[in-house]
Short mmCIF file of C-alpha atoms in Angstrom, two decimals:
data_model
loop_
_atom_site.label_atom_id
_atom_site.label_comp_id
_atom_site.label_asym_id
_atom_site.label_seq_id
_atom_site.Cartn_x
_atom_site.Cartn_y
_atom_site.Cartn_z
CA UNK A 173 104.86 144.21 124.00
CA UNK A 174 101.29 145.09 124.97
CA UNK A 175 99.66 142.04 126.45
CA UNK A 176 97.40 140.39 128.98
CA UNK A 177 99.21 137.65 130.88
CA UNK A 178 97.37 134.85 132.62
CA UNK A 179 98.95 132.21 134.79
CA UNK A 180 98.93 129.31 134.89
CA UNK A 181 97.94 128.07 131.41
CA UNK A 182 96.90 124.69 132.76
CA UNK A 183 95.84 123.74 136.27
CA UNK A 184 94.60 120.48 137.70
CA UNK A 185 93.42 120.56 141.28
CA UNK A 186 91.15 118.77 143.72
CA UNK A 187 87.81 119.78 145.13
CA UNK A 188 88.07 122.30 147.94
CA UNK A 189 91.67 123.34 147.48
CA UNK A 190 91.83 127.12 147.18
CA UNK A 191 93.46 128.46 144.04
CA UNK A 192 94.22 131.76 142.37
CA UNK A 193 94.53 132.47 138.66
CA UNK A 194 96.53 135.60 138.06
CA UNK A 195 95.91 138.18 135.36
CA UNK A 196 98.12 141.14 134.60
CA UNK A 197 98.03 143.73 131.82
CA UNK A 198 100.68 146.27 130.84
CA UNK A 199 98.50 148.65 128.84
CA UNK A 200 97.19 150.83 131.69
CA UNK A 201 93.66 149.64 130.97
CA UNK A 202 90.88 150.62 133.34
CA UNK A 203 88.50 147.79 132.40
CA UNK A 204 89.29 144.17 133.22
CA UNK A 205 87.08 141.12 133.13
CA UNK A 206 87.00 137.38 133.69
CA UNK A 207 85.08 134.93 131.49
CA UNK A 208 84.60 131.22 131.49
CA UNK A 209 84.05 129.29 128.30
CA UNK A 210 82.14 126.03 128.20
CA UNK A 211 81.05 124.04 125.13
CA UNK A 212 77.73 125.28 123.80
CA UNK A 213 77.55 128.14 126.29
CA UNK A 214 80.01 130.58 124.76
CA UNK A 215 81.77 133.12 126.95
CA UNK A 216 80.05 133.86 130.22
CA UNK A 217 81.22 136.73 132.33
CA UNK A 218 82.21 136.03 135.93
CA UNK A 219 83.28 139.44 137.23
CA UNK A 220 84.43 142.69 135.77
CA UNK A 221 86.13 145.82 137.03
CA UNK A 222 85.90 149.35 135.71
CA UNK A 223 88.86 150.57 137.79
CA UNK A 224 90.88 150.04 140.95
CA UNK A 225 88.70 148.95 143.88
CA UNK A 226 85.62 148.80 141.62
CA UNK A 227 84.30 145.33 140.81
CA UNK A 228 80.92 144.05 139.68
CA UNK A 229 79.33 140.66 139.24
CA UNK A 230 78.84 139.25 135.80
CA UNK A 231 76.44 136.49 134.84
CA UNK A 232 78.06 133.60 136.76
CA UNK A 233 79.84 134.96 139.86
CA UNK A 234 78.93 132.17 142.29
CA UNK A 235 81.98 130.38 143.65
CA UNK A 236 84.43 133.05 142.53
CA UNK A 237 86.08 136.09 144.07
CA UNK A 238 88.11 138.87 142.53
CA UNK A 239 90.06 141.86 143.71
CA UNK A 240 91.43 144.96 142.00
CA UNK A 241 93.98 146.50 144.33
CA UNK A 242 96.21 147.65 141.49
CA UNK A 243 95.28 148.78 138.03
CA UNK A 244 97.34 146.15 136.26
CA UNK A 245 96.27 143.05 138.22
CA UNK A 246 92.92 141.30 138.46
CA UNK A 247 93.26 137.86 140.09
CA UNK A 248 90.48 135.30 140.07
CA UNK A 249 90.12 133.36 143.31
CA UNK A 250 88.32 130.06 143.78
CA UNK A 251 88.03 129.61 147.55
CA UNK A 252 86.66 126.07 147.36
CA UNK A 253 86.74 124.77 143.78
CA UNK A 254 84.18 122.22 142.66
CA UNK A 255 84.10 119.99 139.55
CA UNK A 256 81.48 122.24 137.89
CA UNK A 257 84.14 124.95 137.77
CA UNK A 258 86.17 122.88 135.34
CA UNK A 259 86.39 125.20 132.37
CA UNK A 260 88.52 127.41 130.15
CA UNK A 261 89.01 130.82 131.74
CA UNK A 262 89.90 134.05 129.99
CA UNK A 263 91.00 137.35 131.40
CA UNK A 264 90.57 140.45 129.25
CA UNK A 265 91.21 144.17 129.47
CA UNK A 266 90.30 147.36 127.67
CA UNK A 267 90.54 151.10 127.93
CA UNK A 268 87.53 152.57 129.69
CA UNK A 269 86.01 153.55 126.35
CA UNK A 270 88.10 151.31 124.19
CA UNK A 271 86.91 149.60 121.09
CA UNK A 272 89.02 146.51 121.53
CA UNK A 273 89.07 143.92 124.27
CA UNK A 274 92.49 142.33 124.74
CA UNK A 275 92.44 138.73 125.87
CA UNK A 276 94.92 136.61 127.73
CA UNK A 277 95.78 133.17 126.37
CA UNK A 278 93.41 131.37 128.68
CA UNK A 279 93.70 129.04 131.67
CA UNK A 280 92.36 125.54 131.40
CA UNK A 281 91.24 124.46 134.86
CA UNK A 282 90.30 120.92 135.82
CA UNK A 283 88.83 120.24 139.25
CA UNK A 284 88.63 116.56 140.22
CA UNK B 410 70.29 144.76 130.25
CA UNK B 411 72.27 143.89 127.19
CA UNK B 412 71.95 140.63 125.33
CA UNK B 413 73.54 139.06 122.26
CA UNK B 414 71.89 136.25 120.32
CA UNK B 415 73.63 134.03 117.81
CA UNK B 416 71.13 131.51 116.48
CA UNK B 417 73.54 129.40 114.41
CA UNK B 418 75.47 126.95 116.61
CA UNK B 419 77.30 125.66 113.55
CA UNK B 420 77.75 126.63 109.91
CA UNK B 421 79.41 125.04 106.91
CA UNK B 422 80.73 126.89 103.88
CA UNK B 423 82.61 125.80 100.80
CA UNK B 424 86.09 127.23 100.36
CA UNK B 425 86.14 130.48 98.34
CA UNK B 426 82.45 131.15 98.95
CA UNK B 427 81.02 133.93 101.14
CA UNK B 428 79.27 133.20 104.44
CA UNK B 429 77.13 135.27 106.79
CA UNK B 430 77.13 134.69 110.54
CA UNK B 431 74.08 136.08 112.28
CA UNK B 432 74.04 138.27 115.36
CA UNK B 433 71.16 140.14 116.95
CA UNK B 434 71.39 142.27 120.03
CA UNK B 435 69.24 143.99 122.58
CA UNK B 436 70.13 147.07 124.58
CA UNK B 437 68.55 150.17 126.01
CA UNK B 438 71.79 152.11 125.67
CA UNK B 439 71.52 154.66 122.84
CA UNK B 440 75.26 154.50 122.20
CA UNK B 441 77.06 151.18 121.83
CA UNK B 442 79.66 149.26 119.92
CA UNK B 443 79.43 145.89 118.25
CA UNK B 444 82.36 143.51 117.87
CA UNK B 445 83.27 140.21 116.32
CA UNK B 446 85.96 137.90 117.65
CA UNK B 447 87.42 134.73 116.17
CA UNK B 448 88.63 131.80 118.24
CA UNK B 449 90.62 129.20 116.26
CA UNK B 450 91.22 125.73 117.61
CA UNK B 451 94.38 126.98 119.31
CA UNK B 452 92.13 128.87 121.72
CA UNK B 453 93.22 132.49 121.51
CA UNK B 454 90.66 135.24 120.97
CA UNK B 455 91.29 137.41 117.91
CA UNK B 456 89.54 140.74 117.39
CA UNK B 457 88.12 141.01 113.87
CA UNK B 458 85.93 144.06 113.41
CA UNK B 459 84.12 146.89 115.20
CA UNK B 460 80.98 148.87 114.41
CA UNK B 461 79.81 151.91 116.36
CA UNK B 462 76.08 152.47 116.70
CA UNK B 463 76.36 155.93 115.17
CA UNK B 464 78.65 154.94 112.33
CA UNK B 465 77.01 155.74 109.04
CA UNK B 466 78.80 153.10 107.03
CA UNK B 467 79.18 149.38 107.60
CA UNK B 468 82.60 148.43 108.91
CA UNK B 469 84.99 146.48 106.72
CA UNK B 470 88.36 144.88 107.48
CA UNK B 471 89.84 142.98 104.57
CA UNK B 472 87.62 139.98 103.88
CA UNK B 473 85.41 140.77 106.88
CA UNK B 474 82.47 143.13 106.75
CA UNK B 475 79.76 143.86 109.25
CA UNK B 476 76.21 144.14 107.93
CA UNK B 477 74.76 146.57 110.46
CA UNK B 478 71.00 147.05 110.47
CA UNK B 479 70.25 149.27 113.42
CA UNK B 480 66.46 149.19 113.18
CA UNK B 481 66.51 145.40 113.19
CA UNK B 482 69.22 145.30 115.88
CA UNK B 483 71.36 143.00 113.83
CA UNK B 484 75.12 142.98 113.23
CA UNK B 485 75.89 140.09 110.93
CA UNK B 486 79.46 139.20 110.02
CA UNK B 487 80.13 138.53 106.36
CA UNK B 488 83.28 136.65 105.40
CA UNK B 489 84.06 136.80 101.71
CA UNK B 490 86.11 134.22 99.82
CA UNK B 491 86.29 131.77 102.73
CA UNK B 492 89.60 130.08 103.44
CA UNK B 493 90.34 126.87 105.31
CA UNK B 494 91.96 128.98 108.03
CA UNK B 495 88.60 130.65 108.69
CA UNK B 496 87.37 127.49 110.40
CA UNK B 497 86.88 128.62 113.99
CA UNK B 498 84.40 129.78 116.60
CA UNK B 499 83.06 133.27 116.03
CA UNK B 500 81.68 135.43 118.82
CA UNK B 501 79.56 138.53 118.50
CA UNK B 502 79.83 141.01 121.35
CA UNK B 503 78.64 144.45 122.32
CA UNK B 504 79.58 147.23 124.69
CA UNK B 505 77.23 149.98 125.83
CA UNK B 506 79.01 153.29 126.18
CA UNK B 507 76.59 154.97 128.58
CA UNK B 508 75.42 152.30 130.98
CA UNK B 509 78.18 150.36 132.68
CA UNK B 510 80.42 150.03 129.63
CA UNK B 511 80.53 146.28 130.10
CA UNK B 512 81.30 143.79 127.32
CA UNK B 513 78.64 141.15 126.64
CA UNK B 514 79.20 138.12 124.40
CA UNK B 515 76.94 135.81 122.45
CA UNK B 516 77.16 131.99 122.57
CA UNK B 517 79.18 131.79 119.37
CA UNK B 518 78.93 130.10 115.97
CA UNK B 519 81.29 127.36 114.89
CA UNK B 520 82.24 127.82 111.25
CA UNK B 521 83.68 124.96 109.24
CA UNK B 522 85.17 125.68 105.82
CA UNK B 523 85.07 122.70 103.47
CA UNK B 524 87.75 122.14 100.82
#
């Protein structure tokens, strides 16, 4: 089944403890992206990648890192999480010139 | 830079009536695509409809249609015969095909369908 898989679905952590949210797609998509969703602010893009080893900042990249060493994987790294990073995170992927963006099921992160 | 504006934070509609959700966009890319996504309370993102900037006709998918007015840079979503299951957040998005090919989303509109 074609899908974007994010893990974990739920994560509660403490300030400063490094964490990684994984994202994997099995559709051979070139484009992958991370978004955070907060009430009243919609979906804000954190980082995106047009292909392996190519990443670019979105609108809210501060406090996040990404890597794209393989085409299928695009992990989101929070080196030192803070409470303002408590949010719902989505990973998504698409063909380079695709007309559909495929979303993962989301990761709800709480930083205390 | 690309930007999507959705000016309606929340909308109400009576069941079985039609509703229009507004979306305006800004881009310098001459070739782009416009999208609508639905997010029900369960949280998943569901693709609804796509309109290409060079498409001559407005896109339709079942009860969803996209009212595309290129000169006004608007791409409103029209839902006909609203159902209770249409209650959700709706996001307008765009993708420029020439410059960066990145997806950009609007802030969303929360639609509530009343019985």
